[in-house]
Amino acid sequence: MLLLTTFLLTFVPLSLVAYCVFLGIFDAATTEIGLEHYGEKPLVSIPWLMPLNTAVNFGYVVLGLYWIYFSKKNLPTKEQFFFHIFSWFAIIYGPAQLMRFLTQSHHWAIIDQYYTLPIFAWVIPWALHYTDSYTNQKAILIEIASVLSYVLTLVTPIGFEIALGSHILLVCIIGVNCYVKHQSKDALRALILAVLNCGGFVVLKLLDLHLPKVHPFFERVSGHFLSKICDCLQIHYTLECFYAMYRTKSANEQKKR
């Protein structure tokens, strides 16, 4: 029942977002369409013949399924809720990003951008849960605010960058604050790796078209592909960090009894 509930809590809102996008509400958003925006060179002018950029999208699905299985085996139901939501986000994001890549359509490019925001935002109510400040109302308001922040794309060509940058900064601050309350070596390691991979995700994406000028190797193993590896890893280490903080929190609660 929890699996179905958490799936619907992610799938339904993201479907509504996609519906709004296909209505044309965000058609003024700036996106990059066309194979010329990728460093990886296709065998012919067909997106799926960029094998690495195609295959990496399945990594999100595998990662999400793994963490759903792991959390079901190792966590109580209350904790599984937060892990499952984040994992379903990853599972849904993979195919959405693949559709953007294969179709090279403006609408799917918008969806690819848009979905990134509520995924980042989920870390905030998750961290509030570990600092005993969580309520369902707060979680709903945070996710609504995150979704509404994409309206910035209608105001300025760099609206998405502003929204995403604000999400990353806020998540890092709140994540560190959560770690301070539930410190452990495992949590620190995972937190550092999550932040480093977040930085890698941003930097490698920006360098995608420049790296082939450094060496032809990056025409096959592109910056875009490597940035998506970092993206998968930041999701993985975020989940690891919260799992480590859960163990610390549980151990401290046991000592108080």
PDB file of C-alpha atoms in Angstrom:
ATOM      1  CA  MET A   1       0.000   0.000   0.000  1.00  0.00           C
ATOM      2  CA  LEU A   2       2.843   2.391   0.831  1.00  0.00           C
ATOM      3  CA  LEU A   3       4.421   1.766  -2.583  1.00  0.00           C
ATOM      4  CA  LEU A   4       1.205   2.694  -4.353  1.00  0.00           C
ATOM      5  CA  THR A   5       0.603   5.730  -2.130  1.00  0.00           C
ATOM      6  CA  THR A   6       4.091   7.148  -2.647  1.00  0.00           C
ATOM      7  CA  PHE A   7       3.936   6.421  -6.378  1.00  0.00           C
ATOM      8  CA  LEU A   8       0.679   8.367  -6.717  1.00  0.00           C
ATOM      9  CA  LEU A   9       2.049  11.218  -4.585  1.00  0.00           C
ATOM     10  CA  THR A  10       4.850  11.646  -7.126  1.00  0.00           C
ATOM     11  CA  PHE A  11       3.245  10.542 -10.396  1.00  0.00           C
ATOM     12  CA  VAL A  12       0.026  12.586 -10.125  1.00  0.00           C
ATOM     13  CA  PRO A  13       1.674  15.996  -9.413  1.00  0.00           C
ATOM     14  CA  LEU A  14       4.340  15.405 -12.070  1.00  0.00           C
ATOM     15  CA  SER A  15       1.628  14.405 -14.551  1.00  0.00           C
ATOM     16  CA  LEU A  16      -0.208  17.668 -13.816  1.00  0.00           C
ATOM     17  CA  VAL A  17       3.034  19.555 -14.430  1.00  0.00           C
ATOM     18  CA  ALA A  18       3.456  17.742 -17.771  1.00  0.00           C
ATOM     19  CA  TYR A  19      -0.171  18.508 -18.661  1.00  0.00           C
ATOM     20  CA  CYS A  20       0.407  22.230 -18.057  1.00  0.00           C
ATOM     21  CA  VAL A  21       3.553  22.095 -20.188  1.00  0.00           C
ATOM     22  CA  PHE A  22       1.740  20.436 -23.111  1.00  0.00           C
ATOM     23  CA  LEU A  23      -1.008  23.053 -22.827  1.00  0.00           C
ATOM     24  CA  GLY A  24       1.679  25.535 -23.845  1.00  0.00           C
ATOM     25  CA  ILE A  25       1.731  27.550 -20.612  1.00  0.00           C
ATOM     26  CA  PHE A  26       5.546  27.527 -20.486  1.00  0.00           C
ATOM     27  CA  ASP A  27       6.308  27.706 -24.204  1.00  0.00           C
ATOM     28  CA  ALA A  28       8.255  30.928 -23.632  1.00  0.00           C
ATOM     29  CA  ALA A  29      10.815  29.070 -21.474  1.00  0.00           C
ATOM     30  CA  THR A  30      14.312  28.879 -22.940  1.00  0.00           C
ATOM     31  CA  THR A  31      15.547  25.364 -23.773  1.00  0.00           C
ATOM     32  CA  GLU A  32      18.286  23.859 -25.923  1.00  0.00           C
ATOM     33  CA  ILE A  33      16.952  21.673 -28.736  1.00  0.00           C
ATOM     34  CA  GLY A  34      19.033  19.864 -31.343  1.00  0.00           C
ATOM     35  CA  LEU A  35      21.945  17.435 -31.429  1.00  0.00           C
ATOM     36  CA  GLU A  36      24.374  20.347 -31.825  1.00  0.00           C
ATOM     37  CA  HIS A  37      23.877  21.059 -28.115  1.00  0.00           C
ATOM     38  CA  TYR A  38      25.523  17.737 -27.159  1.00  0.00           C
ATOM     39  CA  GLY A  39      29.240  17.016 -27.013  1.00  0.00           C
ATOM     40  CA  GLU A  40      28.772  13.314 -27.824  1.00  0.00           C
ATOM     41  CA  LYS A  41      28.838  12.778 -31.578  1.00  0.00           C
ATOM     42  CA  PRO A  42      26.127  10.440 -32.934  1.00  0.00           C
ATOM     43  CA  LEU A  43      26.975   7.743 -35.462  1.00  0.00           C
ATOM     44  CA  VAL A  44      24.318   9.351 -37.682  1.00  0.00           C
ATOM     45  CA  SER A  45      21.882  12.169 -36.988  1.00  0.00           C
ATOM     46  CA  ILE A  46      19.649  10.088 -34.703  1.00  0.00           C
ATOM     47  CA  PRO A  47      19.667  10.820 -30.949  1.00  0.00           C
ATOM     48  CA  TRP A  48      19.598   7.206 -29.747  1.00  0.00           C
ATOM     49  CA  LEU A  49      22.812   6.573 -31.647  1.00  0.00           C
ATOM     50  CA  MET A  50      24.511   8.593 -28.924  1.00  0.00           C
ATOM     51  CA  PRO A  51      24.728   5.360 -26.896  1.00  0.00           C
ATOM     52  CA  LEU A  52      26.024   6.736 -23.598  1.00  0.00           C
ATOM     53  CA  ASN A  53      23.655   9.702 -23.449  1.00  0.00           C
ATOM     54  CA  THR A  54      20.800   7.298 -24.161  1.00  0.00           C
ATOM     55  CA  ALA A  55      21.811   4.554 -21.726  1.00  0.00           C
ATOM     56  CA  VAL A  56      22.489   6.829 -18.742  1.00  0.00           C
ATOM     57  CA  ASN A  57      18.782   7.652 -18.431  1.00  0.00           C
ATOM     58  CA  PHE A  58      18.080   4.064 -17.386  1.00  0.00           C
ATOM     59  CA  GLY A  59      20.459   4.566 -14.463  1.00  0.00           C
ATOM     60  CA  TYR A  60      17.868   6.691 -12.664  1.00  0.00           C
ATOM     61  CA  VAL A  61      15.323   3.874 -12.898  1.00  0.00           C
ATOM     62  CA  VAL A  62      17.735   1.216 -11.641  1.00  0.00           C
ATOM     63  CA  LEU A  63      18.863   3.491  -8.797  1.00  0.00           C
ATOM     64  CA  GLY A  64      15.305   4.276  -7.731  1.00  0.00           C
ATOM     65  CA  LEU A  65      14.258   0.626  -7.774  1.00  0.00           C
ATOM     66  CA  TYR A  66      17.331  -0.346  -5.742  1.00  0.00           C
ATOM     67  CA  TRP A  67      16.582   2.202  -3.015  1.00  0.00           C
ATOM     68  CA  ILE A  68      12.909   1.239  -2.824  1.00  0.00           C
ATOM     69  CA  TYR A  69      14.014  -2.369  -2.285  1.00  0.00           C
ATOM     70  CA  PHE A  70      16.718  -1.340   0.199  1.00  0.00           C
ATOM     71  CA  SER A  71      14.427   0.895   2.254  1.00  0.00           C
ATOM     72  CA  LYS A  72      11.715  -1.766   2.409  1.00  0.00           C
ATOM     73  CA  LYS A  73      14.274  -4.211   3.803  1.00  0.00           C
ATOM     74  CA  ASN A  74      16.008  -1.877   6.256  1.00  0.00           C
ATOM     75  CA  LEU A  75      13.650   0.893   7.363  1.00  0.00           C
ATOM     76  CA  PRO A  76      10.383   1.208   9.300  1.00  0.00           C
ATOM     77  CA  THR A  77       7.306   2.346   7.375  1.00  0.00           C
ATOM     78  CA  LYS A  78       7.528   5.956   8.547  1.00  0.00           C
ATOM     79  CA  GLU A  79      11.046   6.302   7.147  1.00  0.00           C
ATOM     80  CA  GLN A  80      10.260   4.371   3.980  1.00  0.00           C
ATOM     81  CA  PHE A  81       7.783   7.101   3.009  1.00  0.00           C
ATOM     82  CA  PHE A  82      10.530   9.692   2.477  1.00  0.00           C
ATOM     83  CA  PHE A  83      12.892   7.271   0.741  1.00  0.00           C
ATOM     84  CA  HIS A  84      10.157   5.990  -1.567  1.00  0.00           C
ATOM     85  CA  ILE A  85       9.066   9.478  -2.637  1.00  0.00           C
ATOM     86  CA  PHE A  86      12.636  10.405  -3.577  1.00  0.00           C
ATOM     87  CA  SER A  87      13.148   7.065  -5.330  1.00  0.00           C
ATOM     88  CA  TRP A  88       9.922   7.394  -7.354  1.00  0.00           C
ATOM     89  CA  PHE A  89      11.046  10.864  -8.410  1.00  0.00           C
ATOM     90  CA  ALA A  90      14.249   9.325  -9.812  1.00  0.00           C
ATOM     91  CA  ILE A  91      12.351   6.486 -11.526  1.00  0.00           C
ATOM     92  CA  ILE A  92       9.967   8.933 -13.249  1.00  0.00           C
ATOM     93  CA  TYR A  93      12.699  11.427 -14.098  1.00  0.00           C
ATOM     94  CA  GLY A  94      14.748   8.886 -16.088  1.00  0.00           C
ATOM     95  CA  PRO A  95      12.093   8.224 -18.784  1.00  0.00           C
ATOM     96  CA  ALA A  96      11.150  11.929 -18.899  1.00  0.00           C
ATOM     97  CA  GLN A  97      14.757  12.868 -19.596  1.00  0.00           C
ATOM     98  CA  LEU A  98      15.021  10.060 -22.164  1.00  0.00           C
ATOM     99  CA  MET A  99      11.963  11.445 -23.978  1.00  0.00           C
ATOM    100  CA  ARG A 100      13.590  14.858 -24.104  1.00  0.00           C
ATOM    101  CA  PHE A 101      16.716  13.313 -25.583  1.00  0.00           C
ATOM    102  CA  LEU A 102      14.972  11.117 -28.159  1.00  0.00           C
ATOM    103  CA  THR A 103      12.353  13.628 -29.326  1.00  0.00           C
ATOM    104  CA  GLN A 104      14.420  16.813 -29.061  1.00  0.00           C
ATOM    105  CA  SER A 105      11.099  18.601 -28.537  1.00  0.00           C
ATOM    106  CA  HIS A 106      10.638  21.872 -26.687  1.00  0.00           C
ATOM    107  CA  HIS A 107       7.882  20.482 -24.448  1.00  0.00           C
ATOM    108  CA  TRP A 108       9.922  17.498 -23.279  1.00  0.00           C
ATOM    109  CA  ALA A 109      12.907  19.800 -22.714  1.00  0.00           C
ATOM    110  CA  ILE A 110      10.728  21.943 -20.454  1.00  0.00           C
ATOM    111  CA  ILE A 111       9.532  18.860 -18.566  1.00  0.00           C
ATOM    112  CA  ASP A 112      13.142  17.731 -18.118  1.00  0.00           C
ATOM    113  CA  GLN A 113      13.987  21.098 -16.571  1.00  0.00           C
ATOM    114  CA  TYR A 114      10.795  21.360 -14.559  1.00  0.00           C
ATOM    115  CA  TYR A 115      10.998  17.937 -12.887  1.00  0.00           C
ATOM    116  CA  THR A 116      14.443  18.776 -11.521  1.00  0.00           C
ATOM    117  CA  LEU A 117      13.002  21.373  -9.137  1.00  0.00           C
ATOM    118  CA  PRO A 118      10.539  19.336  -7.024  1.00  0.00           C
ATOM    119  CA  ILE A 119      13.110  16.516  -6.810  1.00  0.00           C
ATOM    120  CA  PHE A 120      15.622  18.871  -5.209  1.00  0.00           C
ATOM    121  CA  ALA A 121      12.874  20.419  -3.089  1.00  0.00           C
ATOM    122  CA  TRP A 122      11.895  17.069  -1.515  1.00  0.00           C
ATOM    123  CA  VAL A 123      15.165  17.119   0.441  1.00  0.00           C
ATOM    124  CA  ILE A 124      13.816  20.066   2.461  1.00  0.00           C
ATOM    125  CA  PRO A 125      10.769  18.382   4.082  1.00  0.00           C
ATOM    126  CA  TRP A 126      12.888  15.233   4.425  1.00  0.00           C
ATOM    127  CA  ALA A 127      15.465  17.207   6.435  1.00  0.00           C
ATOM    128  CA  LEU A 128      12.668  18.819   8.468  1.00  0.00           C
ATOM    129  CA  HIS A 129      11.561  15.307   9.403  1.00  0.00           C
ATOM    130  CA  TYR A 130      15.007  14.622  10.867  1.00  0.00           C
ATOM    131  CA  THR A 131      14.970  17.898  12.805  1.00  0.00           C
ATOM    132  CA  ASP A 132      11.473  17.203  14.180  1.00  0.00           C
ATOM    133  CA  SER A 133       9.940  20.114  12.252  1.00  0.00           C
ATOM    134  CA  TYR A 134       8.068  18.182   9.573  1.00  0.00           C
ATOM    135  CA  THR A 135       4.346  18.474   8.871  1.00  0.00           C
ATOM    136  CA  ASN A 136       2.396  17.374   5.812  1.00  0.00           C
ATOM    137  CA  GLN A 137       1.269  20.980   5.325  1.00  0.00           C
ATOM    138  CA  LYS A 138       4.888  22.198   5.215  1.00  0.00           C
ATOM    139  CA  ALA A 139       5.824  19.487   2.717  1.00  0.00           C
ATOM    140  CA  ILE A 140       2.925  20.403   0.430  1.00  0.00           C
ATOM    141  CA  LEU A 141       3.710  24.134   0.615  1.00  0.00           C
ATOM    142  CA  ILE A 142       7.405  23.538  -0.101  1.00  0.00           C
ATOM    143  CA  GLU A 143       6.628  21.432  -3.165  1.00  0.00           C
ATOM    144  CA  ILE A 144       4.037  23.949  -4.411  1.00  0.00           C
ATOM    145  CA  ALA A 145       6.561  26.787  -3.992  1.00  0.00           C
ATOM    146  CA  SER A 146       9.135  24.720  -5.882  1.00  0.00           C
ATOM    147  CA  VAL A 147       6.746  24.042  -8.772  1.00  0.00           C
ATOM    148  CA  LEU A 148       5.695  27.700  -8.930  1.00  0.00           C
ATOM    149  CA  SER A 149       9.335  28.837  -9.067  1.00  0.00           C
ATOM    150  CA  TYR A 150       9.487  27.613 -12.684  1.00  0.00           C
ATOM    151  CA  VAL A 151       7.356  30.659 -13.558  1.00  0.00           C
ATOM    152  CA  LEU A 152      10.681  32.530 -13.484  1.00  0.00           C
ATOM    153  CA  THR A 153      11.335  31.044 -16.942  1.00  0.00           C
ATOM    154  CA  LEU A 154       8.547  33.280 -18.257  1.00  0.00           C
ATOM    155  CA  VAL A 155      10.232  36.352 -16.781  1.00  0.00           C
ATOM    156  CA  THR A 156      13.852  35.927 -17.877  1.00  0.00           C
ATOM    157  CA  PRO A 157      15.819  33.601 -20.212  1.00  0.00           C
ATOM    158  CA  ILE A 158      17.856  32.468 -17.190  1.00  0.00           C
ATOM    159  CA  GLY A 159      14.778  31.840 -15.054  1.00  0.00           C
ATOM    160  CA  PHE A 160      15.440  28.108 -14.792  1.00  0.00           C
ATOM    161  CA  GLU A 161      19.055  28.683 -13.779  1.00  0.00           C
ATOM    162  CA  ILE A 162      17.919  31.103 -11.065  1.00  0.00           C
ATOM    163  CA  ALA A 163      15.288  28.669  -9.774  1.00  0.00           C
ATOM    164  CA  LEU A 164      17.648  25.669  -9.845  1.00  0.00           C
ATOM    165  CA  GLY A 165      20.509  27.592  -8.239  1.00  0.00           C
ATOM    166  CA  SER A 166      18.206  28.739  -5.436  1.00  0.00           C
ATOM    167  CA  HIS A 167      17.042  25.161  -4.893  1.00  0.00           C
ATOM    168  CA  ILE A 168      20.607  23.829  -4.733  1.00  0.00           C
ATOM    169  CA  LEU A 169      21.735  26.540  -2.297  1.00  0.00           C
ATOM    170  CA  LEU A 170      18.743  26.081   0.002  1.00  0.00           C
ATOM    171  CA  VAL A 171      19.008  22.291  -0.039  1.00  0.00           C
ATOM    172  CA  CYS A 172      22.733  22.416   0.808  1.00  0.00           C
ATOM    173  CA  ILE A 173      22.125  24.782   3.750  1.00  0.00           C
ATOM    174  CA  ILE A 174      19.248  22.744   5.160  1.00  0.00           C
ATOM    175  CA  GLY A 175      21.062  19.453   4.510  1.00  0.00           C
ATOM    176  CA  VAL A 176      24.139  20.611   6.414  1.00  0.00           C
ATOM    177  CA  ASN A 177      21.939  21.842   9.275  1.00  0.00           C
ATOM    178  CA  CYS A 178      20.290  18.407   9.409  1.00  0.00           C
ATOM    179  CA  TYR A 179      23.685  16.681   9.407  1.00  0.00           C
ATOM    180  CA  VAL A 180      24.883  18.839  12.332  1.00  0.00           C
ATOM    181  CA  LYS A 181      22.059  17.403  14.436  1.00  0.00           C
ATOM    182  CA  HIS A 182      22.740  13.771  13.444  1.00  0.00           C
ATOM    183  CA  GLN A 183      26.473  13.554  12.836  1.00  0.00           C
ATOM    184  CA  SER A 184      28.367  10.417  11.907  1.00  0.00           C
ATOM    185  CA  LYS A 185      31.340   9.501   9.717  1.00  0.00           C
ATOM    186  CA  ASP A 186      29.069   7.745   7.216  1.00  0.00           C
ATOM    187  CA  ALA A 187      26.709  10.723   6.996  1.00  0.00           C
ATOM    188  CA  LEU A 188      29.623  13.156   6.547  1.00  0.00           C
ATOM    189  CA  ARG A 189      31.147  11.023   3.786  1.00  0.00           C
ATOM    190  CA  ALA A 190      27.807  10.753   1.963  1.00  0.00           C
ATOM    191  CA  LEU A 191      27.074  14.469   2.414  1.00  0.00           C
ATOM    192  CA  ILE A 192      30.447  15.495   0.964  1.00  0.00           C
ATOM    193  CA  LEU A 193      30.062  13.117  -1.985  1.00  0.00           C
ATOM    194  CA  ALA A 194      26.502  14.326  -2.625  1.00  0.00           C
ATOM    195  CA  VAL A 195      27.663  17.964  -2.718  1.00  0.00           C
ATOM    196  CA  LEU A 196      30.705  17.159  -4.890  1.00  0.00           C
ATOM    197  CA  ASN A 197      28.569  15.252  -7.377  1.00  0.00           C
ATOM    198  CA  CYS A 198      26.047  18.085  -7.406  1.00  0.00           C
ATOM    199  CA  GLY A 199      28.899  20.408  -8.381  1.00  0.00           C
ATOM    200  CA  GLY A 200      30.075  17.903 -10.985  1.00  0.00           C
ATOM    201  CA  PHE A 201      26.567  17.696 -12.403  1.00  0.00           C
ATOM    202  CA  VAL A 202      26.488  21.471 -12.954  1.00  0.00           C
ATOM    203  CA  VAL A 203      30.080  21.997 -14.137  1.00  0.00           C
ATOM    204  CA  LEU A 204      30.293  19.029 -16.526  1.00  0.00           C
ATOM    205  CA  LYS A 205      26.988  19.983 -18.157  1.00  0.00           C
ATOM    206  CA  LEU A 206      28.299  23.503 -18.758  1.00  0.00           C
ATOM    207  CA  LEU A 207      31.562  22.139 -20.190  1.00  0.00           C
ATOM    208  CA  ASP A 208      29.884  19.589 -22.494  1.00  0.00           C
ATOM    209  CA  LEU A 209      30.556  21.434 -25.763  1.00  0.00           C
ATOM    210  CA  HIS A 210      34.006  22.619 -24.692  1.00  0.00           C
ATOM    211  CA  LEU A 211      35.548  19.310 -23.614  1.00  0.00           C
ATOM    212  CA  PRO A 212      35.768  17.848 -27.195  1.00  0.00           C
ATOM    213  CA  LYS A 213      38.070  20.774 -28.022  1.00  0.00           C
ATOM    214  CA  VAL A 214      40.418  19.507 -25.309  1.00  0.00           C
ATOM    215  CA  HIS A 215      40.432  15.878 -26.508  1.00  0.00           C
ATOM    216  CA  PRO A 216      38.374  13.812 -29.003  1.00  0.00           C
ATOM    217  CA  PHE A 217      37.721  11.322 -26.173  1.00  0.00           C
ATOM    218  CA  PHE A 218      34.950  13.662 -25.001  1.00  0.00           C
ATOM    219  CA  GLU A 219      33.126  13.239 -28.317  1.00  0.00           C
ATOM    220  CA  ARG A 220      32.290   9.727 -27.129  1.00  0.00           C
ATOM    221  CA  VAL A 221      32.378  10.047 -23.317  1.00  0.00           C
ATOM    222  CA  SER A 222      30.834  13.505 -23.203  1.00  0.00           C
ATOM    223  CA  GLY A 223      30.478  16.088 -20.466  1.00  0.00           C
ATOM    224  CA  HIS A 224      26.712  15.666 -20.681  1.00  0.00           C
ATOM    225  CA  PHE A 225      26.989  11.924 -20.034  1.00  0.00           C
ATOM    226  CA  LEU A 226      29.433  12.457 -17.170  1.00  0.00           C
ATOM    227  CA  SER A 227      27.159  15.128 -15.678  1.00  0.00           C
ATOM    228  CA  LYS A 228      24.296  12.621 -15.636  1.00  0.00           C
ATOM    229  CA  ILE A 229      26.545  10.077 -13.886  1.00  0.00           C
ATOM    230  CA  CYS A 230      27.173  12.764 -11.262  1.00  0.00           C
ATOM    231  CA  ASP A 231      23.422  13.423 -11.103  1.00  0.00           C
ATOM    232  CA  CYS A 232      22.726   9.738 -10.394  1.00  0.00           C
ATOM    233  CA  LEU A 233      25.488   9.691  -7.797  1.00  0.00           C
ATOM    234  CA  GLN A 234      24.179  12.790  -6.024  1.00  0.00           C
ATOM    235  CA  ILE A 235      20.783  11.084  -5.749  1.00  0.00           C
ATOM    236  CA  HIS A 236      22.444   7.925  -4.428  1.00  0.00           C
ATOM    237  CA  TYR A 237      24.594   9.734  -1.855  1.00  0.00           C
ATOM    238  CA  THR A 238      21.675  11.888  -0.728  1.00  0.00           C
ATOM    239  CA  LEU A 239      19.799   8.686   0.059  1.00  0.00           C
ATOM    240  CA  GLU A 240      22.899   7.259   1.761  1.00  0.00           C
ATOM    241  CA  CYS A 241      23.273  10.418   3.839  1.00  0.00           C
ATOM    242  CA  PHE A 242      19.693  10.278   5.075  1.00  0.00           C
ATOM    243  CA  TYR A 243      20.049   6.577   5.826  1.00  0.00           C
ATOM    244  CA  ALA A 244      23.170   7.290   7.914  1.00  0.00           C
ATOM    245  CA  MET A 245      21.391  10.130   9.731  1.00  0.00           C
ATOM    246  CA  TYR A 246      18.419   7.836  10.380  1.00  0.00           C
ATOM    247  CA  ARG A 247      20.728   5.295  12.049  1.00  0.00           C
ATOM    248  CA  THR A 248      22.288   8.014  14.201  1.00  0.00           C
ATOM    249  CA  LYS A 249      18.865   9.375  15.142  1.00  0.00           C
ATOM    250  CA  SER A 250      17.605   5.895  16.027  1.00  0.00           C
ATOM    251  CA  ALA A 251      20.708   5.121  18.114  1.00  0.00           C
ATOM    252  CA  ASN A 252      20.333   8.380  20.064  1.00  0.00           C
ATOM    253  CA  GLU A 253      16.654   7.683  20.703  1.00  0.00           C
ATOM    254  CA  GLN A 254      17.527   4.201  21.974  1.00  0.00           C
ATOM    255  CA  LYS A 255      20.024   5.687  24.452  1.00  0.00           C
ATOM    256  CA  LYS A 256      17.369   8.026  25.861  1.00  0.00           C
ATOM    257  CA  ARG A 257      15.024   5.134  26.666  1.00  0.00           C
TER     258      ARG A 257
END
